[in-house]
PDB file of C-alpha atoms in Angstrom:
ATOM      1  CA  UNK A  72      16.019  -1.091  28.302  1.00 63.00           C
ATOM      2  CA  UNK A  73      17.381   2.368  29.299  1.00 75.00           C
ATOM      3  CA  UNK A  74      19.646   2.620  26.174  1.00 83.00           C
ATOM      4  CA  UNK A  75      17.304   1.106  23.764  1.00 84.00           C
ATOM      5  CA  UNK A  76      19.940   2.147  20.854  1.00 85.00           C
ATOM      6  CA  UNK A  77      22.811   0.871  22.718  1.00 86.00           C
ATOM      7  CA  UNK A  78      20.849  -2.284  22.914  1.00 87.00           C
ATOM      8  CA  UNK A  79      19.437  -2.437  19.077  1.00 85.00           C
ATOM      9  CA  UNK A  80      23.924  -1.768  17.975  1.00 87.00           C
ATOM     10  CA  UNK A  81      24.946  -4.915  20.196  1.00 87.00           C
ATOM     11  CA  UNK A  82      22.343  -7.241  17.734  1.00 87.00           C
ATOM     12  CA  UNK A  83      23.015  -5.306  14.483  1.00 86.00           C
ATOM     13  CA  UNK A  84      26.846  -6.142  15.069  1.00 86.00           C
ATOM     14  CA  UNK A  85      26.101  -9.626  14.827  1.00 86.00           C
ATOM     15  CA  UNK A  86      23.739  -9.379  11.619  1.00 85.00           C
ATOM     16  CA  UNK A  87      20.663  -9.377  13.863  1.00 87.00           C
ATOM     17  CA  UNK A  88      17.981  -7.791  15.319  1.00 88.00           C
ATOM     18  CA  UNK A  89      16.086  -8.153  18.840  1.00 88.00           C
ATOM     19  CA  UNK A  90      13.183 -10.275  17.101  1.00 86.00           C
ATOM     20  CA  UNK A  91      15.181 -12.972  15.355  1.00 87.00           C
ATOM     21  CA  UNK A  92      15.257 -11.499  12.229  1.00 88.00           C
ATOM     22  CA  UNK A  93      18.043 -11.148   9.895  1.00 88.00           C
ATOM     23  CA  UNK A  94      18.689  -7.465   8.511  1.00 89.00           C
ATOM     24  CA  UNK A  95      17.312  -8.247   5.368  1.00 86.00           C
ATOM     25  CA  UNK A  96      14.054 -10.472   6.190  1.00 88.00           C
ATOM     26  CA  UNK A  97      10.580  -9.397   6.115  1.00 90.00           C
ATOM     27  CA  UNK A  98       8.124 -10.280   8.640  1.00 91.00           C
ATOM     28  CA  UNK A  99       5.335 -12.465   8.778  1.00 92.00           C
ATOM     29  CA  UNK A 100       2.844 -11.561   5.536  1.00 92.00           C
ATOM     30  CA  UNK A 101      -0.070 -11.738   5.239  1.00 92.00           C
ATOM     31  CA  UNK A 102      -3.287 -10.535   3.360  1.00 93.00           C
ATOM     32  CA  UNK A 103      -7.391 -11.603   3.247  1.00 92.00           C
ATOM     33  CA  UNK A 104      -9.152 -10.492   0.471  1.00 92.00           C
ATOM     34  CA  UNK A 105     -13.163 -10.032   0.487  1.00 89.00           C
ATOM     35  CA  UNK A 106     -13.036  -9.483   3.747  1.00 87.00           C
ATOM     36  CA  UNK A 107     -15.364  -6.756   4.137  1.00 89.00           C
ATOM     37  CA  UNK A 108     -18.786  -7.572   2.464  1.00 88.00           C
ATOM     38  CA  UNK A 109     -20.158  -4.202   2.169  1.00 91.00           C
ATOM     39  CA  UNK A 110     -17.266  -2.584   0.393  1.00 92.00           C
ATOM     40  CA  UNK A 111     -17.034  -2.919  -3.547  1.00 91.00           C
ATOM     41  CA  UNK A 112     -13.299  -4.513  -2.662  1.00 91.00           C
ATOM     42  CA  UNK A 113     -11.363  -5.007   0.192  1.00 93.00           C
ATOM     43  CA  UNK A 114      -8.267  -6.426   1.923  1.00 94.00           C
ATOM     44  CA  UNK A 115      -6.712  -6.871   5.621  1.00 95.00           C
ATOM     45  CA  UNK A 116      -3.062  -7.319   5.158  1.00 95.00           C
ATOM     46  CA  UNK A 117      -0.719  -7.984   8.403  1.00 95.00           C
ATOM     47  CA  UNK A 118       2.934  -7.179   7.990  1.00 94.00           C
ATOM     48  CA  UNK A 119       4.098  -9.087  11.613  1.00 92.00           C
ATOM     49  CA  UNK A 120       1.685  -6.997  14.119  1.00 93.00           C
ATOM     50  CA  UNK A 121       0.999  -4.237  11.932  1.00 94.00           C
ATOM     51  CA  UNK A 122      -2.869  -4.386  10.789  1.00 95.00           C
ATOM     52  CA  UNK A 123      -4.215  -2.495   7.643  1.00 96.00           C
ATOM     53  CA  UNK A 124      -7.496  -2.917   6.192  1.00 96.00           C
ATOM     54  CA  UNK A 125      -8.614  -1.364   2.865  1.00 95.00           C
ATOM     55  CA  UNK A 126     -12.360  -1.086   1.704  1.00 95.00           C
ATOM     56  CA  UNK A 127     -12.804   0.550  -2.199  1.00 95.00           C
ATOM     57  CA  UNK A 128     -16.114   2.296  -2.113  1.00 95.00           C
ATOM     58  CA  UNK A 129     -17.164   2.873  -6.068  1.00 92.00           C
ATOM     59  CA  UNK A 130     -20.115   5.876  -6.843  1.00 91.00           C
ATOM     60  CA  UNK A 131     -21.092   7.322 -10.268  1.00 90.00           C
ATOM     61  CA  UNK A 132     -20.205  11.191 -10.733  1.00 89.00           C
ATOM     62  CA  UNK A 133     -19.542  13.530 -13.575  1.00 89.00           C
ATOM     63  CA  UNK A 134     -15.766  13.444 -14.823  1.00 88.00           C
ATOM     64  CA  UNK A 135     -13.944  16.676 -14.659  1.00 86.00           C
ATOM     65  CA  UNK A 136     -14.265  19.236 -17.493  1.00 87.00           C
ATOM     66  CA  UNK A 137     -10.543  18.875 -18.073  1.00 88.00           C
ATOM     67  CA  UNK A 138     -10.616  15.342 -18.316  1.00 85.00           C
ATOM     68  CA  UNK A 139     -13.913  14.228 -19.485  1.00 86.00           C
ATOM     69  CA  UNK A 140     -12.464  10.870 -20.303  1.00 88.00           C
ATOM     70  CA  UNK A 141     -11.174  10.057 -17.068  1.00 90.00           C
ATOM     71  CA  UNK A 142     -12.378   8.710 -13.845  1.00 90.00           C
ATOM     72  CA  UNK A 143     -11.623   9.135 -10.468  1.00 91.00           C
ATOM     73  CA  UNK A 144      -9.290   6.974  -7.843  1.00 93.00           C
ATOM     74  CA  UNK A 145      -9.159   9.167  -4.234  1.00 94.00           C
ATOM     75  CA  UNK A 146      -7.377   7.529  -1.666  1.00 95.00           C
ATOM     76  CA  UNK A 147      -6.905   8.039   2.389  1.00 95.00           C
ATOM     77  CA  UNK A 148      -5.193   6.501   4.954  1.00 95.00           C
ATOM     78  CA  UNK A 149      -6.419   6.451   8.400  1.00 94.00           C
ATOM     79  CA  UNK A 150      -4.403   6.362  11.582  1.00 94.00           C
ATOM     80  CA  UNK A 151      -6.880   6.368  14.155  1.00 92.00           C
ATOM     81  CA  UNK A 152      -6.058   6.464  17.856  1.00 91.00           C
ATOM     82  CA  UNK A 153      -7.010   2.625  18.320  1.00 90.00           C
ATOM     83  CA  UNK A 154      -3.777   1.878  16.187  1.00 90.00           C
ATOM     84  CA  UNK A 155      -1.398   2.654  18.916  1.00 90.00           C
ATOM     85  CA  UNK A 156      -1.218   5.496  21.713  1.00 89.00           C
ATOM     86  CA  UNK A 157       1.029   7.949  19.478  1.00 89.00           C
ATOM     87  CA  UNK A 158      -1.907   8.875  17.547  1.00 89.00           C
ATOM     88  CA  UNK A 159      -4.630  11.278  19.014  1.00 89.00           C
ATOM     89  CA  UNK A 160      -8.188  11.091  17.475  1.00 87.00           C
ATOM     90  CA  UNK A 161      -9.862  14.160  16.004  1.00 86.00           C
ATOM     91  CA  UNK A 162      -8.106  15.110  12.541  1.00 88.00           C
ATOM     92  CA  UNK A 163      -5.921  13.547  10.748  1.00 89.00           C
ATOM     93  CA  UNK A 164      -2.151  14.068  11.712  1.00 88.00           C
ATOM     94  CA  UNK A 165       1.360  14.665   9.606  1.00 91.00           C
ATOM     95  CA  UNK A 166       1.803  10.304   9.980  1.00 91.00           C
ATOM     96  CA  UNK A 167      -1.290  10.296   8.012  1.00 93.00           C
ATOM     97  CA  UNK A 168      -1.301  13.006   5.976  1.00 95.00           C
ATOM     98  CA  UNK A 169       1.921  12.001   4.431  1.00 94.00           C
ATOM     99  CA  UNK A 170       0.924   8.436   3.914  1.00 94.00           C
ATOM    100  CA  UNK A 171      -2.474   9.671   2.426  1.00 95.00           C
ATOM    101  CA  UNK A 172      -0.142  11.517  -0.046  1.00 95.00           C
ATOM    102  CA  UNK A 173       2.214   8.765  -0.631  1.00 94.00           C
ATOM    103  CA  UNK A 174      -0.386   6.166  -1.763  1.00 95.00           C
ATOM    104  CA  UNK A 175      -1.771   9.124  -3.930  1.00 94.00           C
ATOM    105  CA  UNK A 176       1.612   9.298  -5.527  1.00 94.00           C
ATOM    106  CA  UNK A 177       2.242   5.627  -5.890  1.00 93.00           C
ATOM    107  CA  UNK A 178      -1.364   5.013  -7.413  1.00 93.00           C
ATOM    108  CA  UNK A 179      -0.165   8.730 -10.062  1.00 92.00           C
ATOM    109  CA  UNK A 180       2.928   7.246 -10.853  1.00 91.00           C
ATOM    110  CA  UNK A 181       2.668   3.875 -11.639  1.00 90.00           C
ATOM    111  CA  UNK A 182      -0.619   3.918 -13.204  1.00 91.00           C
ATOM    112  CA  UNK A 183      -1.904   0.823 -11.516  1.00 92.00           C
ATOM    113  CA  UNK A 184      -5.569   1.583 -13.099  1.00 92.00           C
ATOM    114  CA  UNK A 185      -5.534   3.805 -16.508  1.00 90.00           C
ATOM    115  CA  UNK A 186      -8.238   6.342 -15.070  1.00 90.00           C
ATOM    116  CA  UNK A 187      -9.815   5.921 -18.712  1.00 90.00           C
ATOM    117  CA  UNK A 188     -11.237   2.769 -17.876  1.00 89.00           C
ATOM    118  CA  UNK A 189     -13.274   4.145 -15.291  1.00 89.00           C
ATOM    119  CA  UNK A 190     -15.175   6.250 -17.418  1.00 89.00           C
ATOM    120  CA  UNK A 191     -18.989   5.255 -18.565  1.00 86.00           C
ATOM    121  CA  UNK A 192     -19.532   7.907 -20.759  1.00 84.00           C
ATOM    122  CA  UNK A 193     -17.179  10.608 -22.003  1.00 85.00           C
ATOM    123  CA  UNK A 194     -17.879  13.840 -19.662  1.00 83.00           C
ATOM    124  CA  UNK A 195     -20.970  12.622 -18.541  1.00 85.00           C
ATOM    125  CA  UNK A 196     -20.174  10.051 -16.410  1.00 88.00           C
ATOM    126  CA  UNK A 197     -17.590   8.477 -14.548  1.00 90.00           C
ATOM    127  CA  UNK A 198     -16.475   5.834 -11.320  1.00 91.00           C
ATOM    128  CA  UNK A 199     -14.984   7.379  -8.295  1.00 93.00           C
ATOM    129  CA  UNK A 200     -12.951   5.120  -6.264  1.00 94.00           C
ATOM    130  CA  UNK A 201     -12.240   6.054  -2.732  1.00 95.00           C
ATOM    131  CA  UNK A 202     -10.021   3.733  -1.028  1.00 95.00           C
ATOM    132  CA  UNK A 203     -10.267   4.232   2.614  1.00 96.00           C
ATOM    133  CA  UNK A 204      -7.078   2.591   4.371  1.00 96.00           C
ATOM    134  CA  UNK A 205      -7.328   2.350   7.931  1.00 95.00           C
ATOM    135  CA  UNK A 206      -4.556   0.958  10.555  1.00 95.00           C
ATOM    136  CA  UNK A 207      -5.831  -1.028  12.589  1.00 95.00           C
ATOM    137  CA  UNK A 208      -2.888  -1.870  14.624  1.00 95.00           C
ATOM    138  CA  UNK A 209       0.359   0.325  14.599  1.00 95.00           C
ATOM    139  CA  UNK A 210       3.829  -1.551  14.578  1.00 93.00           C
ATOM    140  CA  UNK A 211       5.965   0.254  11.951  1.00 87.00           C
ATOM    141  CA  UNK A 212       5.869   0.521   8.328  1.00 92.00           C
ATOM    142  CA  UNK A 213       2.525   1.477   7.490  1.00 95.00           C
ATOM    143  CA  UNK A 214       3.404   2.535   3.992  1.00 94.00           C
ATOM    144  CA  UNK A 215       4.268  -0.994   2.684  1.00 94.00           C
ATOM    145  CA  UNK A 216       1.259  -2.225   4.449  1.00 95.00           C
ATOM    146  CA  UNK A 217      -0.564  -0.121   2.935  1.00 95.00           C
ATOM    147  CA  UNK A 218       0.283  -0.251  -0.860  1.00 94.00           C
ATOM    148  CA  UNK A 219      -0.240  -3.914  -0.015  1.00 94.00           C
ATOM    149  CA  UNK A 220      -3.947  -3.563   0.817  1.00 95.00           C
ATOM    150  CA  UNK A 221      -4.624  -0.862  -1.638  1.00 95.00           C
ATOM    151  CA  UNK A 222      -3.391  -3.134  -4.249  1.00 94.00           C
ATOM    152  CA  UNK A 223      -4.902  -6.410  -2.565  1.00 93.00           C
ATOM    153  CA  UNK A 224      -8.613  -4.672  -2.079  1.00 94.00           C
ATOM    154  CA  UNK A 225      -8.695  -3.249  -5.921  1.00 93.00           C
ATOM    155  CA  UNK A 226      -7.837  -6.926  -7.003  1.00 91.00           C
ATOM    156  CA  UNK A 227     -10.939  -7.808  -5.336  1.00 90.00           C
ATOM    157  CA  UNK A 228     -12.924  -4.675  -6.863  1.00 91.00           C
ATOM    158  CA  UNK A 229     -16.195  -6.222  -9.044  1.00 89.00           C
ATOM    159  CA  UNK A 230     -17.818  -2.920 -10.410  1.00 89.00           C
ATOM    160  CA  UNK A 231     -21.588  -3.184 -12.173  1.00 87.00           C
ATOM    161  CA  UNK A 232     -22.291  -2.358 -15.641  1.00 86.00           C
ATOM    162  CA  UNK A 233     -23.743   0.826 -16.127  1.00 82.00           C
ATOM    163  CA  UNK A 234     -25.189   1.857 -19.524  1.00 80.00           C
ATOM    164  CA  UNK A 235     -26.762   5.070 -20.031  1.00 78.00           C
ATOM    165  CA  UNK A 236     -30.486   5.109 -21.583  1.00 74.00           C
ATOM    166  CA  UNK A 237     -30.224   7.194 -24.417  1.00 71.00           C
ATOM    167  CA  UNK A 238     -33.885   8.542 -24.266  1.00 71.00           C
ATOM    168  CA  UNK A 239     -34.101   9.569 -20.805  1.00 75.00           C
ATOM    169  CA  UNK A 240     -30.204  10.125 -20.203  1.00 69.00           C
ATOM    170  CA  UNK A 241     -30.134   8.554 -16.880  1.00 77.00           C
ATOM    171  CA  UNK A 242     -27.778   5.849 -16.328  1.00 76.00           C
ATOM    172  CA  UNK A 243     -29.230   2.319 -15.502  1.00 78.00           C
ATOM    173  CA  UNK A 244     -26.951   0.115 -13.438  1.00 78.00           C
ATOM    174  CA  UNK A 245     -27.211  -3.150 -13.452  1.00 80.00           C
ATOM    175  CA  UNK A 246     -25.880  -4.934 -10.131  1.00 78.00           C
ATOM    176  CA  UNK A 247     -26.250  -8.365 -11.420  1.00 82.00           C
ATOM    177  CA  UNK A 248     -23.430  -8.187 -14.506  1.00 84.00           C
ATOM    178  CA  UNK A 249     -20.454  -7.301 -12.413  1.00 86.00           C
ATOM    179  CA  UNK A 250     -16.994  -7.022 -13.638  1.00 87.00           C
ATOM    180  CA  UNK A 251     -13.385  -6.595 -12.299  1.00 88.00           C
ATOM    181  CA  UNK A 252     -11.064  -3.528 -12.627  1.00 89.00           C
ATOM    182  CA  UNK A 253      -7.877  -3.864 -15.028  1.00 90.00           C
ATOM    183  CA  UNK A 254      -5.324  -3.616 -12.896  1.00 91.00           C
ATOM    184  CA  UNK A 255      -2.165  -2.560 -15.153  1.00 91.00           C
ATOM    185  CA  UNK A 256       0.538  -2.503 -12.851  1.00 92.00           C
ATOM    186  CA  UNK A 257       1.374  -4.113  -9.583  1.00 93.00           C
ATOM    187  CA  UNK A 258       3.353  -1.255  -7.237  1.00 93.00           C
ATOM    188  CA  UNK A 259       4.763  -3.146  -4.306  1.00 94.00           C
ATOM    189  CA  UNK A 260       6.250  -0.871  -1.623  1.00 94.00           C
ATOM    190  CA  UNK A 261       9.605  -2.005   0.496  1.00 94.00           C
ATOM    191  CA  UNK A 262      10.750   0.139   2.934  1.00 94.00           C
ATOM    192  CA  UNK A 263      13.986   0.273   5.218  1.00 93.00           C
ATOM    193  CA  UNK A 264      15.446   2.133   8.516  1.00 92.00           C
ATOM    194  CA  UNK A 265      18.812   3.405   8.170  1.00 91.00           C
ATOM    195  CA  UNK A 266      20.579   2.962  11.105  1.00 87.00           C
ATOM    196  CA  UNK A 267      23.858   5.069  12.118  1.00 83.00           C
ATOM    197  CA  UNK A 268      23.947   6.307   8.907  1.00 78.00           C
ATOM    198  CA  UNK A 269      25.234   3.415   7.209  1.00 82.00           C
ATOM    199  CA  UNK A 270      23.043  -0.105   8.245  1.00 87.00           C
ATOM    200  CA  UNK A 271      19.952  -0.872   6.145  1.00 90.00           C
ATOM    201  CA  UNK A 272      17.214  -2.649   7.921  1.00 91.00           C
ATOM    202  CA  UNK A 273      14.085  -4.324   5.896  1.00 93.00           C
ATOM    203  CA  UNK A 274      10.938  -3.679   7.401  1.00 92.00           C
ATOM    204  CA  UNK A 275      11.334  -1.518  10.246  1.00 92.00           C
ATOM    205  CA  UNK A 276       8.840  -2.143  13.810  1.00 92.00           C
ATOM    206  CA  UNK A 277       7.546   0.894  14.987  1.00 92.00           C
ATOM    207  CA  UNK A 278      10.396   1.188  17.535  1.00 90.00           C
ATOM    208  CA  UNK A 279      12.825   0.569  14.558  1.00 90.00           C
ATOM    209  CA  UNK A 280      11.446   3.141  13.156  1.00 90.00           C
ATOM    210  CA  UNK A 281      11.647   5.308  16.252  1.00 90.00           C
ATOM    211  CA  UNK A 282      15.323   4.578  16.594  1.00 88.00           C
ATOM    212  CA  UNK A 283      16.399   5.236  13.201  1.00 89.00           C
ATOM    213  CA  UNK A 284      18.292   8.035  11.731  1.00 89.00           C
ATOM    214  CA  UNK A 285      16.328   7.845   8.676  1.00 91.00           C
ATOM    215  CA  UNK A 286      14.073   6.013   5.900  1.00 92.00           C
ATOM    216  CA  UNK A 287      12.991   5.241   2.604  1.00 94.00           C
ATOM    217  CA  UNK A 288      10.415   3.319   0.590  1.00 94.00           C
ATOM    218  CA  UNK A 289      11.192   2.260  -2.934  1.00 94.00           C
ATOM    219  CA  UNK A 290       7.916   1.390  -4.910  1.00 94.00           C
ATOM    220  CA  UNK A 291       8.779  -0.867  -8.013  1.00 94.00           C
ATOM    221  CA  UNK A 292       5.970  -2.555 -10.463  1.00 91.00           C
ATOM    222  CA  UNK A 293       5.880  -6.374 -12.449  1.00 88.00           C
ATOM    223  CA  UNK A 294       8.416  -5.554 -14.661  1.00 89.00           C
ATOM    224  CA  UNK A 295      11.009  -3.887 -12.121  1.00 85.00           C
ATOM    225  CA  UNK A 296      11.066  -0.661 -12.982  1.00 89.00           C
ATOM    226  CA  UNK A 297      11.099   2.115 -10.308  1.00 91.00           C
ATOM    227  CA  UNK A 298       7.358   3.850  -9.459  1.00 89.00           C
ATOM    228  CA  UNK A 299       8.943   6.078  -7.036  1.00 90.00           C
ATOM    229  CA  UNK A 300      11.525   6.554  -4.419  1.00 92.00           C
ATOM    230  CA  UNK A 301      10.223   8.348  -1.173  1.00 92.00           C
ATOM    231  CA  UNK A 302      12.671   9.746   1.378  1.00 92.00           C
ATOM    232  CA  UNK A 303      11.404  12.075   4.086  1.00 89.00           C
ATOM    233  CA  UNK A 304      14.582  13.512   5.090  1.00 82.00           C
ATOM    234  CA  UNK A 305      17.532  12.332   7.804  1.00 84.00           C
ATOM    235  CA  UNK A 306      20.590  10.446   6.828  1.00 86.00           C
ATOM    236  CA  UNK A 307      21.524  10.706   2.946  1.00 87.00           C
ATOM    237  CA  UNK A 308      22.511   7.558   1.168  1.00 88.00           C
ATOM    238  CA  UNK A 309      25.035   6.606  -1.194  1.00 87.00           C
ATOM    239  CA  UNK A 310      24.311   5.343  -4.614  1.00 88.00           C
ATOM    240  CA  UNK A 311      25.754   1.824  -3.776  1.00 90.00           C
ATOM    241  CA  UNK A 312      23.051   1.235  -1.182  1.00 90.00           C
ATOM    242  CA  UNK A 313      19.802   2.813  -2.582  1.00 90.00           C
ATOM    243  CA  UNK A 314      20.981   0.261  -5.791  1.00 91.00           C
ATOM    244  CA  UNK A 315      20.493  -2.415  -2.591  1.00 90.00           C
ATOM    245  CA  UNK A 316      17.399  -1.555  -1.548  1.00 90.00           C
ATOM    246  CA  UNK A 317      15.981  -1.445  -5.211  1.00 92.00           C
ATOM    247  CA  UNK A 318      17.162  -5.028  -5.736  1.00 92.00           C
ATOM    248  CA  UNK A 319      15.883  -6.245  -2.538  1.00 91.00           C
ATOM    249  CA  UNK A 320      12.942  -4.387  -3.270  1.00 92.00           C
ATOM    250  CA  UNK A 321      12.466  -6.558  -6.690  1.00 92.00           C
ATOM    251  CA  UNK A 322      12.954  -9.672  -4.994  1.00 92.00           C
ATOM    252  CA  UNK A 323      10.186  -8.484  -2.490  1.00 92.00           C
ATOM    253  CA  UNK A 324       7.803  -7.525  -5.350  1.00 93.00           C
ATOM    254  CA  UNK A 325       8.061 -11.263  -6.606  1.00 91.00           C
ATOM    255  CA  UNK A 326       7.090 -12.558  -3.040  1.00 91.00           C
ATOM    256  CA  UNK A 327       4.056 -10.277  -2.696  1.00 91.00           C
ATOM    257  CA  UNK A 328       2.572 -10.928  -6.513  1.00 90.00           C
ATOM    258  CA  UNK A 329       3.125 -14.704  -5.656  1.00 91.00           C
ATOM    259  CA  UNK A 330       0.904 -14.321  -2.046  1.00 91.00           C
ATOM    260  CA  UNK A 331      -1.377 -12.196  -3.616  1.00 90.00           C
ATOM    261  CA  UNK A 332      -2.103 -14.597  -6.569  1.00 89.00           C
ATOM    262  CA  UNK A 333      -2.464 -17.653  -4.141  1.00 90.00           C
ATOM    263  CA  UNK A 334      -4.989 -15.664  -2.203  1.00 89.00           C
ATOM    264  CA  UNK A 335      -6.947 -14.973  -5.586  1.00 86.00           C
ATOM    265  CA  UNK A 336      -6.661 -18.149  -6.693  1.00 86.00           C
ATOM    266  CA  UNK A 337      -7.470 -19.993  -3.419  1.00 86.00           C
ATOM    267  CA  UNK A 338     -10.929 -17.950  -3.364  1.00 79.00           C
ATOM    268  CA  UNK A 339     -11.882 -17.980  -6.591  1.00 71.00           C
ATOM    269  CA  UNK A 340     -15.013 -19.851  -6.928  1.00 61.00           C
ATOM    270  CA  UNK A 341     -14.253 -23.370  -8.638  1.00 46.00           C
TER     271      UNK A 341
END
């Protein structure tokens, strides 16, 4: 179409948009866990096209000095050029940068994993988890995608018992007693498009996205409460709607926890 936003305003009059959906309707979910059998924990989520996958690689390493009781949890999201033809390879760019951040700042703020629990030994040792998030096909909101796999993939974490020998001081790691990580909280991400200032849509698609005058993602945990509120810039909304988007974004929390705990549940050995 030559006026693409033209075209989008004719279906958003009617309470529609050029797929079928309704303003407020997610698309097609859904998530794999285990899928990757080298990683310590993984998961490929789809949100309609878009493709994330997440693999948790665990090592041992010393904690910091100023937190010798703490472990580590260092995330990255990858946007590589096989994702879709607006990203270039070579180093990362803003897209991914910023999401990189974002997950960083969900993971800080609603304390999904108490970093305690991944120490081993105070200051001597601790886990490090980096969760590598990689697109794997680009199609709009990649941030809710990928708080979904993030979350999904450390479900799936099993990390080995390590004990440290006390006369030699090495640690001895023993890969047949493996055991899950306490997962605290459960940050879900929902994200909309504001359109003409005014229209909330659910979910944008990458051309959605490309059309809109602005956006924000509203992370909230089990128990409803806000983990944070991220809004790079363009149109500024009233208090009325961003009290919309948190309740839809409760009511979306409930629907990922439920697909999540099928998935669990369905693979769990019986």
């Amino acid at each position: 179409t030559v006026e693409p936003l033209e075209y989008y305003r004719r279906f958003l009059k009617e309470n529609c948009r050029p797929d079928g959906r309704e303003l407020g309707e997610f698309r097609a979910t859904t998530v794999n866990i285990g899928s990757i059998t080298t990683a310590d924990g993984s998961a490929l989520v789809k949100l309609g096209n878009t493709t994330v996958i997440c693999g948790v690689k665990a090592e041992l390493a010393a904690p910091a000095v100023d937190a010798a009781n703490k472990g580590y949890i260092v995330p990255n999201v990858e946007l590589p050029s096989l994702c879709s033809t607006r990203f270039r390879s070579g180093p990362p760019g803003e897209e991914a940068q910023a999401a990189s951040q974002f997950i960083a700042d969900v993971i800080e703020n609603s304390q999904i994993i108490a970093k305690e629990d991944l120490c081993v030994a105070n200051g001597k040792l601790a886990w490090v988890l980096y969760c590598d998030i990689i697109c794997l096909d680009y199609d709009g909101n990649i941030l809710d995608a990928s708080a979904f796999a993030l979350l999904a993939a450390l479900k799936n974490v099993q990390l080995p018992s390590v004990t440290i020998n006390e006369e030699t001081g090495l640690s001895e790691v023993n890969l047949k007693q493996k055991n899950p990580l306490i997962i605290r909280k459960h940050p879900v991400a929902t994200s909309f498009a504001i359109f003409d200032d005014t229209l909330l849509i659910v979910d944008p698609t990458a051309e959605e996205e490309d059309l809109a005058t602005g956006t924000v993602t509203i992370v909230t945990d089990d128990e409803g409460r806000l983990c944070s509120v991220h809004k790079p810039g363009g149109s500024p909304l009233t208090g009325a709607k961003l009290q919309d988007c948190i309740t839809r974004a409760v009511t979306r929390h409930k629907e990922v926890k439920k697909l999540i705990d099928k998935v669990i549940k369905s693979i769990k050995p019986k």
